[in-house]
Amino acid sequence: MESLRLLLISTPVGPLGSGLGGGVELTLRNIATELVRRGHQITIVGTKGSTAWGIPLIEIPGKLQTSALTQGRDTPTIIPPYSVLANFWEYGRQVQEKYDLIVNFAYDWLPFYLTPFFTTPIAHLLSMSSLSEAMDEIIGRVAIQFPGTIGVHSQAQAATFSFANSCRCLANGIDLSLYEFCESPQPWLAWVGRIAPEKGLEDAVAACQLAKIPLKIMGVIQDEDYWQKIQQIQQNKIPDFSKKSGISKSGISTNPLIQYEGFLSTTDLQQRLRQCQGLLMTPHVVEAFGNVVIEALACGVPAIAYDRGGPSEIIEDGKTGWLVEPDSVSGLVEAIAKLDKIDRHACRHRAESEYSTTAMGDRVQMWFQDILAKSNYSDTL
Ligand code: HBI
């Protein structure tokens, strides 16, 4: 395939490398790195303070976007003064002629709205399921007007939108050489993710207390108040997750069953993760994918997840982990007891066959090719 000039525009919720951009950061990094390896010319646009792993980076200042996850279905679209999102796309507009294709990683209204006003085609990779009416409406319009340009990570994610049939499923991929296989684990479990209410960490903690197995928690503490409540579980207090307590200080848990390991680099993450008997993934929302599931599988670690969203397509029940009735803590406990039935080699094999950067790169490259073929065709009409 000929070398493409690609402009990758990041999420406006935080700098790349900070963890605030969640799975998007790893996705963008892996796609960018793999495309560079294939000889494409990549430029990344990220918020000021981003790191781009040696790939050309344009850092753009401005006020960060509020996370769509904290807002309701009917919330209007909000653009703050001096918006980094608006600055990203003003930059994109100015330089678009230098690129064959722009790739949007933001789950925000503006880039979708702007799509028909650009002369360079735009591919949109959706990082989340349906969250708001305004977004559903504008993405749906782009899906009709520019068929094939909406990418998703799982069929389950696509199914949350009315335009599910026109979504392109790309799954995801990771650099497997960074994740070491571990044959004989230690008697503890892992939970990896942004520490925020929608991730359902309290369920994993409750299940580990019932199963009497320690839980290693890894990830950015995004919601301090929520983290305080998680720690109260160990003091046998019943935290009220519906109310703000006003406590706002992060702390290291004194509960021997819960161990907070911090927000780690991939190297340090896999070094701890691979020693675990299993990974728990317990979100209360329909996760688009679940990068941490493939990171665990890559180390030979089986995953236990609620049977919904991306994880339900990655995990093969009884083979590479266990799928549990959504929101059932007792289901998690039962699955923990069956972890030794899983062959850890099968887990690594699953990651190698479906979720390598090469497999992901093939899917992404074919997606871009299809979009460019269509846009060239319409140019000649
Ligand atoms: N919110 N407004 C907005 N834009 C995003 O791109 C976004 C978000 N919330 C969460 C998010 N992206 C996720 O992709 C997480 O991985 C952080």
Tab-separated table of C-alpha atoms and ligand atoms in Angstrom:
chain	number	residue	atom	x	y	z
A	1	MET	CA	0.000	0.000	0.000
A	2	GLU	CA	1.221	3.518	-0.786
A	3	SER	CA	2.360	5.669	2.137
A	4	LEU	CA	-0.451	7.792	3.534
A	5	ARG	CA	-0.158	11.180	5.210
A	6	LEU	CA	-2.335	10.937	8.297
A	7	LEU	CA	-3.305	13.504	10.929
A	8	LEU	CA	-4.440	11.837	14.155
A	9	ILE	CA	-6.446	14.214	16.354
A	10	SER	CA	-6.630	13.088	19.974
A	11	THR	CA	-9.298	13.304	22.671
A	12	PRO	CA	-9.630	16.754	24.292
A	13	VAL	CA	-10.151	15.404	27.845
A	14	GLY	CA	-6.472	15.254	28.812
A	15	PRO	CA	-2.867	15.144	27.616
A	16	LEU	CA	-1.616	11.925	26.015
A	17	GLY	CA	0.392	10.023	28.594
A	18	SER	CA	-1.571	11.395	31.566
A	19	GLY	CA	-4.051	8.539	31.847
A	20	LEU	CA	-7.006	10.920	31.782
A	21	GLY	CA	-7.684	9.908	28.204
A	22	GLY	CA	-8.184	6.317	29.357
A	23	GLY	CA	-8.141	3.611	26.707
A	24	VAL	CA	-7.947	6.181	23.929
A	25	GLU	CA	-4.357	6.970	24.847
A	26	LEU	CA	-3.217	3.387	24.387
A	27	THR	CA	-5.340	2.944	21.266
A	28	LEU	CA	-3.919	6.070	19.653
A	29	ARG	CA	-0.388	5.125	20.618
A	30	ASN	CA	-0.681	1.610	19.216
A	31	ILE	CA	-2.348	2.673	15.984
A	32	ALA	CA	0.157	5.493	15.445
A	33	THR	CA	3.193	3.311	16.179
A	34	GLU	CA	2.003	0.506	13.916
A	35	LEU	CA	1.195	2.909	11.055
A	36	VAL	CA	4.663	4.494	11.356
A	37	ARG	CA	6.181	0.993	11.205
A	38	ARG	CA	4.245	0.413	7.976
A	39	GLY	CA	5.780	3.514	6.426
A	40	HIS	CA	2.889	5.957	6.752
A	41	GLN	CA	3.557	9.578	7.695
A	42	ILE	CA	1.875	10.312	10.987
A	43	THR	CA	1.317	13.550	12.875
A	44	ILE	CA	-0.485	13.546	16.207
A	45	VAL	CA	-2.446	16.506	17.545
A	46	GLY	CA	-2.749	16.437	21.355
A	47	THR	CA	-3.368	18.815	24.233
A	48	LYS	CA	-0.436	20.749	25.684
A	49	GLY	CA	1.660	18.489	27.924
A	50	SER	CA	1.120	15.388	25.789
A	51	THR	CA	3.847	12.851	25.050
A	52	ALA	CA	3.824	11.085	21.687
A	53	TRP	CA	6.450	8.346	21.958
A	54	GLY	CA	8.781	9.871	19.366
A	55	ILE	CA	6.060	10.458	16.782
A	56	PRO	CA	5.701	14.047	15.464
A	57	LEU	CA	3.344	15.850	17.840
A	58	ILE	CA	1.549	19.176	17.616
A	59	GLU	CA	0.728	20.350	21.134
A	60	ILE	CA	-2.307	22.600	21.257
A	61	PRO	CA	-3.206	24.742	24.267
A	62	GLY	CA	-6.692	25.388	25.528
A	63	LYS	CA	-9.304	24.450	28.070
A	64	LEU	CA	-9.958	20.712	28.348
A	65	GLN	CA	-13.347	19.264	27.477
A	66	THR	CA	-15.502	17.924	30.328
A	67	SER	CA	-15.813	14.137	30.081
A	68	ALA	CA	-18.956	13.011	28.308
A	69	LEU	CA	-19.149	10.256	30.925
A	70	THR	CA	-20.097	12.706	33.647
A	71	GLN	CA	-23.053	14.094	31.719
A	72	GLY	CA	-26.598	12.977	31.167
A	73	ARG	CA	-28.289	11.843	27.967
A	74	ASP	CA	-30.015	15.182	27.427
A	75	THR	CA	-27.092	17.447	28.301
A	76	PRO	CA	-26.487	20.049	25.599
A	77	THR	CA	-23.103	20.218	23.943
A	78	ILE	CA	-20.813	22.595	25.821
A	79	ILE	CA	-17.789	24.331	24.352
A	80	PRO	CA	-15.824	26.316	26.962
A	81	PRO	CA	-14.070	29.594	26.136
A	82	TYR	CA	-10.605	28.930	24.646
A	83	SER	CA	-11.602	25.334	23.962
A	84	VAL	CA	-8.769	22.921	23.166
A	85	LEU	CA	-11.233	20.898	21.084
A	86	ALA	CA	-12.066	23.917	18.937
A	87	ASN	CA	-8.338	24.745	18.688
A	88	PHE	CA	-7.553	21.161	17.554
A	89	TRP	CA	-10.032	21.381	14.717
A	90	GLU	CA	-9.090	24.897	13.706
A	91	TYR	CA	-5.531	23.566	13.384
A	92	GLY	CA	-6.839	20.597	11.384
A	93	ARG	CA	-8.751	22.902	9.069
A	94	GLN	CA	-5.647	24.992	8.383
A	95	VAL	CA	-3.347	22.065	7.563
A	96	GLN	CA	-5.825	19.611	6.015
A	97	GLU	CA	-4.394	19.920	2.494
A	98	LYS	CA	-1.151	18.353	3.696
A	99	TYR	CA	-2.955	15.129	4.639
A	100	ASP	CA	-4.752	12.314	2.851
A	101	LEU	CA	-6.941	11.536	5.834
A	102	ILE	CA	-7.706	12.936	9.283
A	103	VAL	CA	-8.500	10.492	12.106
A	104	ASN	CA	-10.680	11.731	14.944
A	105	PHE	CA	-10.293	10.085	18.380
A	106	ALA	CA	-12.580	12.528	20.227
A	107	TYR	CA	-16.020	11.523	21.380
A	108	ASP	CA	-17.326	15.058	20.922
A	109	TRP	CA	-19.968	16.801	18.875
A	110	LEU	CA	-17.758	19.365	17.106
A	111	PRO	CA	-15.605	17.086	14.880
A	112	PHE	CA	-18.711	15.274	13.633
A	113	TYR	CA	-20.503	18.540	12.939
A	114	LEU	CA	-17.451	19.869	11.061
A	115	THR	CA	-16.997	16.782	8.861
A	116	PRO	CA	-18.975	18.054	5.823
A	117	PHE	CA	-17.084	21.378	5.961
A	118	PHE	CA	-13.686	19.696	5.539
A	119	THR	CA	-12.202	18.887	2.143
A	120	THR	CA	-9.967	16.123	3.544
A	121	PRO	CA	-11.900	12.977	4.530
A	122	ILE	CA	-12.250	12.245	8.232
A	123	ALA	CA	-12.345	8.798	9.869
A	124	HIS	CA	-13.949	8.799	13.328
A	125	LEU	CA	-13.005	6.131	15.852
A	126	LEU	CA	-15.658	6.047	18.586
A	127	SER	CA	-14.164	5.296	22.005
A	128	MET	CA	-17.473	4.875	23.814
A	129	SER	CA	-21.011	3.579	23.477
A	130	SER	CA	-24.099	5.763	23.086
A	131	LEU	CA	-24.125	8.370	25.873
A	132	SER	CA	-26.147	11.339	24.691
A	133	GLU	CA	-28.883	12.340	22.287
A	134	ALA	CA	-26.848	15.161	20.778
A	135	MET	CA	-23.964	12.814	19.979
A	136	ASP	CA	-26.205	10.040	18.611
A	137	GLU	CA	-27.843	12.555	16.304
A	138	ILE	CA	-24.668	14.096	14.907
A	139	ILE	CA	-22.756	10.802	14.557
A	140	GLY	CA	-25.823	9.272	12.881
A	141	ARG	CA	-25.831	12.092	10.340
A	142	VAL	CA	-22.153	11.526	9.509
A	143	ALA	CA	-22.768	7.758	9.260
A	144	ILE	CA	-25.365	8.406	6.536
A	145	GLN	CA	-23.564	11.184	4.691
A	146	PHE	CA	-20.104	9.558	4.815
A	147	PRO	CA	-20.722	5.815	4.835
A	148	GLY	CA	-17.953	3.692	6.324
A	149	THR	CA	-16.245	6.499	8.222
A	150	ILE	CA	-17.483	5.540	11.705
A	151	GLY	CA	-15.206	3.030	13.437
A	152	VAL	CA	-16.009	1.137	16.647
A	153	HIS	CA	-14.196	-1.354	18.872
A	154	SER	CA	-16.916	-3.993	19.286
A	155	GLN	CA	-20.275	-5.080	17.884
A	156	ALA	CA	-21.740	-4.575	21.356
A	157	GLN	CA	-20.626	-0.946	21.258
A	158	ALA	CA	-22.081	-0.495	17.755
A	159	ALA	CA	-25.383	-2.019	18.921
A	160	THR	CA	-25.937	0.904	21.325
A	161	PHE	CA	-26.355	3.190	18.291
A	162	SER	CA	-29.216	3.268	15.768
A	163	PHE	CA	-26.636	3.252	12.943
A	164	ALA	CA	-25.002	0.009	14.195
A	165	ASN	CA	-25.064	-1.557	10.717
A	166	SER	CA	-22.918	1.138	9.170
A	167	CYS	CA	-20.173	0.930	11.827
A	168	ARG	CA	-16.807	-0.569	11.021
A	169	CYS	CA	-15.567	-2.867	13.803
A	170	LEU	CA	-11.818	-2.597	14.429
A	171	ALA	CA	-11.475	-4.248	17.847
A	172	ASN	CA	-8.050	-3.194	19.148
A	173	GLY	CA	-4.446	-4.346	19.320
A	174	ILE	CA	-1.395	-4.126	21.571
A	175	ASP	CA	2.355	-4.623	21.166
A	176	LEU	CA	2.594	-8.188	22.450
A	177	SER	CA	6.379	-8.037	22.753
A	178	LEU	CA	5.885	-5.711	25.739
A	179	TYR	CA	3.821	-8.281	27.661
A	180	GLU	CA	5.574	-11.287	29.141
A	181	PHE	CA	3.751	-14.598	29.547
A	182	CYS	CA	3.577	-15.913	33.119
A	183	GLU	CA	2.823	-19.590	33.595
A	184	SER	CA	2.572	-19.791	37.401
A	185	PRO	CA	0.661	-16.945	39.040
A	186	GLN	CA	0.506	-15.751	42.643
A	187	PRO	CA	-2.708	-16.063	44.672
A	188	TRP	CA	-4.054	-12.609	43.951
A	189	LEU	CA	-6.211	-10.797	41.396
A	190	ALA	CA	-5.878	-7.593	39.402
A	191	TRP	CA	-8.204	-4.727	38.634
A	192	VAL	CA	-6.964	-2.171	36.096
A	193	GLY	CA	-8.689	1.023	35.018
A	194	ARG	CA	-9.410	4.659	35.695
A	195	ILE	CA	-10.730	4.821	39.252
A	196	ALA	CA	-14.136	6.376	38.637
A	197	PRO	CA	-17.711	5.271	39.511
A	198	GLU	CA	-18.688	3.939	36.068
A	199	LYS	CA	-15.847	1.389	36.326
A	200	GLY	CA	-17.527	-0.432	39.244
A	201	LEU	CA	-14.395	-1.046	41.318
A	202	GLU	CA	-16.574	-1.552	44.418
A	203	ASP	CA	-17.919	-4.799	42.914
A	204	ALA	CA	-14.422	-6.195	42.412
A	205	VAL	CA	-13.430	-5.237	45.972
A	206	ALA	CA	-16.593	-6.862	47.379
A	207	ALA	CA	-16.008	-10.055	45.387
A	208	CYS	CA	-12.390	-10.291	46.572
A	209	GLN	CA	-13.456	-9.834	50.185
A	210	LEU	CA	-15.973	-12.672	49.831
A	211	ALA	CA	-13.445	-14.872	48.003
A	212	LYS	CA	-10.725	-13.850	50.509
A	213	ILE	CA	-8.192	-13.114	47.816
A	214	PRO	CA	-6.093	-9.932	47.607
A	215	LEU	CA	-6.779	-7.432	44.811
A	216	LYS	CA	-4.076	-5.319	43.192
A	217	ILE	CA	-5.577	-2.098	41.865
A	218	MET	CA	-3.797	-0.216	39.083
A	219	GLY	CA	-4.845	3.002	37.380
A	220	VAL	CA	-5.262	6.739	37.674
A	221	ILE	CA	-7.352	7.927	40.633
A	222	GLN	CA	-9.688	10.161	38.671
A	223	ASP	CA	-12.387	10.533	41.313
A	224	GLU	CA	-10.838	11.047	44.767
A	225	ASP	CA	-14.176	10.977	46.528
A	226	TYR	CA	-15.027	7.622	44.976
A	227	TRP	CA	-11.623	6.242	45.960
A	228	GLN	CA	-12.229	7.265	49.585
A	229	LYS	CA	-15.478	5.310	49.518
A	230	ILE	CA	-13.763	2.251	48.071
A	231	GLN	CA	-11.396	2.332	51.020
A	232	GLN	CA	-14.285	2.558	53.470
A	233	ILE	CA	-15.475	-0.875	52.336
A	234	GLN	CA	-12.582	-2.407	54.230
A	235	GLN	CA	-13.535	-0.626	57.444
A	236	ASN	CA	-16.864	-2.446	57.215
A	237	LYS	CA	-18.649	0.826	56.709
A	238	ILE	CA	-21.224	0.849	53.976
A	239	PRO	CA	-20.262	3.702	51.705
A	240	ASP	CA	-22.992	5.659	49.977
A	241	PHE	CA	-21.915	5.852	46.347
A	242	SER	CA	-24.791	8.148	45.456
A	243	LYS	CA	-23.593	11.051	47.636
A	244	LYS	CA	-20.523	13.244	47.558
A	245	SER	CA	-18.793	13.017	50.934
A	246	GLY	CA	-16.582	16.035	50.486
A	247	ILE	CA	-13.471	14.086	51.443
A	248	SER	CA	-10.856	14.753	48.833
A	249	LYS	CA	-7.473	13.286	49.562
A	250	SER	CA	-6.033	10.273	47.893
A	251	GLY	CA	-4.534	7.724	50.210
A	252	ILE	CA	-2.950	4.336	50.225
A	253	SER	CA	-5.320	1.689	51.449
A	254	THR	CA	-4.576	0.071	54.777
A	255	ASN	CA	-6.684	-2.957	53.888
A	256	PRO	CA	-4.302	-5.839	53.171
A	257	LEU	CA	-6.877	-7.184	50.718
A	258	ILE	CA	-6.775	-4.066	48.572
A	259	GLN	CA	-3.408	-2.882	47.371
A	260	TYR	CA	-3.144	0.258	45.290
A	261	GLU	CA	-0.207	-0.018	42.911
A	262	GLY	CA	-0.508	3.373	41.212
A	263	PHE	CA	-0.789	4.448	37.591
A	264	LEU	CA	1.964	2.492	35.893
A	265	SER	CA	3.867	2.401	32.624
A	266	THR	CA	3.093	-0.578	30.369
A	267	THR	CA	6.344	-2.239	31.485
A	268	ASP	CA	5.541	-1.939	35.177
A	269	LEU	CA	1.875	-2.745	34.653
A	270	GLN	CA	2.507	-6.035	32.896
A	271	GLN	CA	5.192	-6.961	35.400
A	272	ARG	CA	2.525	-6.927	38.160
A	273	LEU	CA	-0.459	-7.993	36.064
A	274	ARG	CA	1.162	-11.148	34.701
A	275	GLN	CA	1.653	-12.576	38.203
A	276	CYS	CA	-2.077	-12.409	38.940
A	277	GLN	CA	-4.411	-15.389	38.823
A	278	GLY	CA	-6.997	-13.362	37.006
A	279	LEU	CA	-8.204	-9.913	36.022
A	280	LEU	CA	-11.554	-8.553	37.175
A	281	MET	CA	-13.317	-6.089	34.910
A	282	THR	CA	-16.533	-4.823	36.442
A	283	PRO	CA	-17.859	-1.728	34.666
A	284	HIS	CA	-21.453	-0.601	35.195
A	285	VAL	CA	-21.580	0.728	31.622
A	286	VAL	CA	-21.331	-0.876	28.166
A	287	GLU	CA	-17.580	-0.685	27.628
A	288	ALA	CA	-16.647	-0.119	24.004
A	289	PHE	CA	-13.796	-2.595	24.230
A	290	GLY	CA	-11.634	-3.263	27.290
A	291	ASN	CA	-7.949	-2.798	26.496
A	292	VAL	CA	-7.038	-4.151	29.912
A	293	VAL	CA	-8.634	-7.484	28.997
A	294	ILE	CA	-6.281	-7.970	26.054
A	295	GLU	CA	-3.337	-6.761	28.139
A	296	ALA	CA	-4.166	-9.461	30.700
A	297	LEU	CA	-4.634	-12.165	28.043
A	298	ALA	CA	-1.272	-11.210	26.535
A	299	CYS	CA	0.355	-12.114	29.868
A	300	GLY	CA	-1.585	-15.383	30.049
A	301	VAL	CA	-3.967	-13.944	32.649
A	302	PRO	CA	-7.613	-15.031	32.290
A	303	ALA	CA	-10.247	-12.314	32.610
A	304	ILE	CA	-13.519	-12.295	34.506
A	305	ALA	CA	-15.961	-9.675	33.262
A	306	TYR	CA	-19.640	-8.874	33.209
A	307	ASP	CA	-21.270	-10.319	30.124
A	308	ARG	CA	-21.863	-7.087	28.244
A	309	GLY	CA	-19.955	-4.669	26.041
A	310	GLY	CA	-16.529	-5.260	24.509
A	311	PRO	CA	-15.278	-7.788	27.103
A	312	SER	CA	-18.099	-10.194	26.171
A	313	GLU	CA	-16.637	-10.380	22.644
A	314	ILE	CA	-13.007	-10.703	23.726
A	315	ILE	CA	-13.382	-13.313	26.480
A	316	GLU	CA	-14.419	-16.814	25.392
A	317	ASP	CA	-16.421	-18.085	28.367
A	318	GLY	CA	-14.668	-21.065	29.959
A	319	LYS	CA	-11.678	-20.841	27.627
A	320	THR	CA	-9.947	-17.506	28.137
A	321	GLY	CA	-11.893	-16.411	31.206
A	322	TRP	CA	-15.419	-16.260	32.574
A	323	LEU	CA	-18.368	-14.072	31.634
A	324	VAL	CA	-20.608	-13.267	34.558
A	325	GLU	CA	-24.189	-12.027	34.839
A	326	PRO	CA	-23.900	-8.208	34.774
A	327	ASP	CA	-23.637	-6.537	38.195
A	328	SER	CA	-23.638	-9.867	40.066
A	329	VAL	CA	-20.970	-9.911	42.784
A	330	SER	CA	-21.824	-13.533	43.644
A	331	GLY	CA	-21.281	-14.363	39.969
A	332	LEU	CA	-17.798	-12.862	40.245
A	333	VAL	CA	-17.099	-14.940	43.356
A	334	GLU	CA	-18.139	-18.153	41.563
A	335	ALA	CA	-15.960	-17.286	38.588
A	336	ILE	CA	-12.956	-16.573	40.830
A	337	ALA	CA	-13.295	-20.129	42.191
A	338	LYS	CA	-13.091	-21.500	38.630
A	339	LEU	CA	-10.029	-19.560	37.476
A	340	ASP	CA	-7.765	-22.597	37.674
A	341	LYS	CA	-9.868	-24.280	34.955
A	342	ILE	CA	-8.471	-21.820	32.400
A	343	ASP	CA	-5.345	-22.673	30.413
A	344	ARG	CA	-3.130	-19.605	30.540
A	345	HIS	CA	-1.546	-20.537	27.192
A	346	ALA	CA	-4.977	-20.277	25.547
A	347	CYS	CA	-5.186	-16.705	26.860
A	348	ARG	CA	-1.860	-15.674	25.333
A	349	HIS	CA	-2.820	-17.437	22.113
A	350	ARG	CA	-6.093	-15.486	21.900
A	351	ALA	CA	-4.162	-12.187	22.218
A	352	GLU	CA	-1.652	-13.270	19.567
A	353	SER	CA	-4.217	-14.338	16.987
A	354	GLU	CA	-6.683	-11.427	17.303
A	355	TYR	CA	-5.200	-8.515	19.205
A	356	SER	CA	-1.636	-7.951	18.010
A	357	THR	CA	-0.691	-4.540	16.614
A	358	THR	CA	-0.244	-6.272	13.258
A	359	ALA	CA	-3.809	-7.630	13.283
A	360	MET	CA	-5.093	-4.213	14.382
A	361	GLY	CA	-2.908	-2.450	11.765
A	362	ASP	CA	-4.371	-4.616	8.994
A	363	ARG	CA	-7.920	-3.763	10.072
A	364	VAL	CA	-7.172	-0.024	10.366
A	365	GLN	CA	-5.303	0.140	7.057
A	366	MET	CA	-8.144	-1.580	5.209
A	367	TRP	CA	-10.611	0.799	6.832
A	368	PHE	CA	-8.602	3.829	5.635
A	369	GLN	CA	-8.259	2.350	2.148
A	370	ASP	CA	-12.012	1.869	1.878
A	371	ILE	CA	-12.701	5.421	3.048
A	372	LEU	CA	-10.194	6.876	0.568
A	373	ALA	CA	-11.537	4.753	-2.300
A	374	LYS	CA	-15.041	6.102	-1.626
A	375	SER	CA	-13.939	9.720	-1.270
A	376	ASN	CA	-11.949	9.560	-4.549
A	377	TYR	CA	-14.968	8.105	-6.280
A	378	SER	CA	-17.193	10.963	-5.126
A	379	ASP	CA	-14.518	13.487	-6.244
A	380	THR	CA	-14.908	12.286	-9.791
A	381	LEU	CA	-18.708	12.414	-9.847
B	1	HBI	N1	-15.412	13.001	26.913
B	1	HBI	N2	-15.968	14.989	25.914
B	1	HBI	C1	-15.310	13.831	25.878
B	1	HBI	N3	-14.526	13.505	24.802
B	1	HBI	C2	-13.846	12.331	24.730
B	1	HBI	O1	-13.141	12.073	23.732
B	1	HBI	C3	-13.950	11.442	25.825
B	1	HBI	C4	-14.765	11.814	26.907
B	1	HBI	N4	-14.892	11.025	27.969
B	1	HBI	C5	-14.176	9.819	28.102
B	1	HBI	C6	-13.430	9.431	26.907
B	1	HBI	N5	-13.301	10.237	25.850
B	1	HBI	C7	-12.954	8.041	26.882
B	1	HBI	O2	-12.508	7.654	25.672
B	1	HBI	C8	-12.080	7.555	28.000
B	1	HBI	O3	-11.212	6.576	27.535
B	1	HBI	C9	-11.369	8.574	28.785
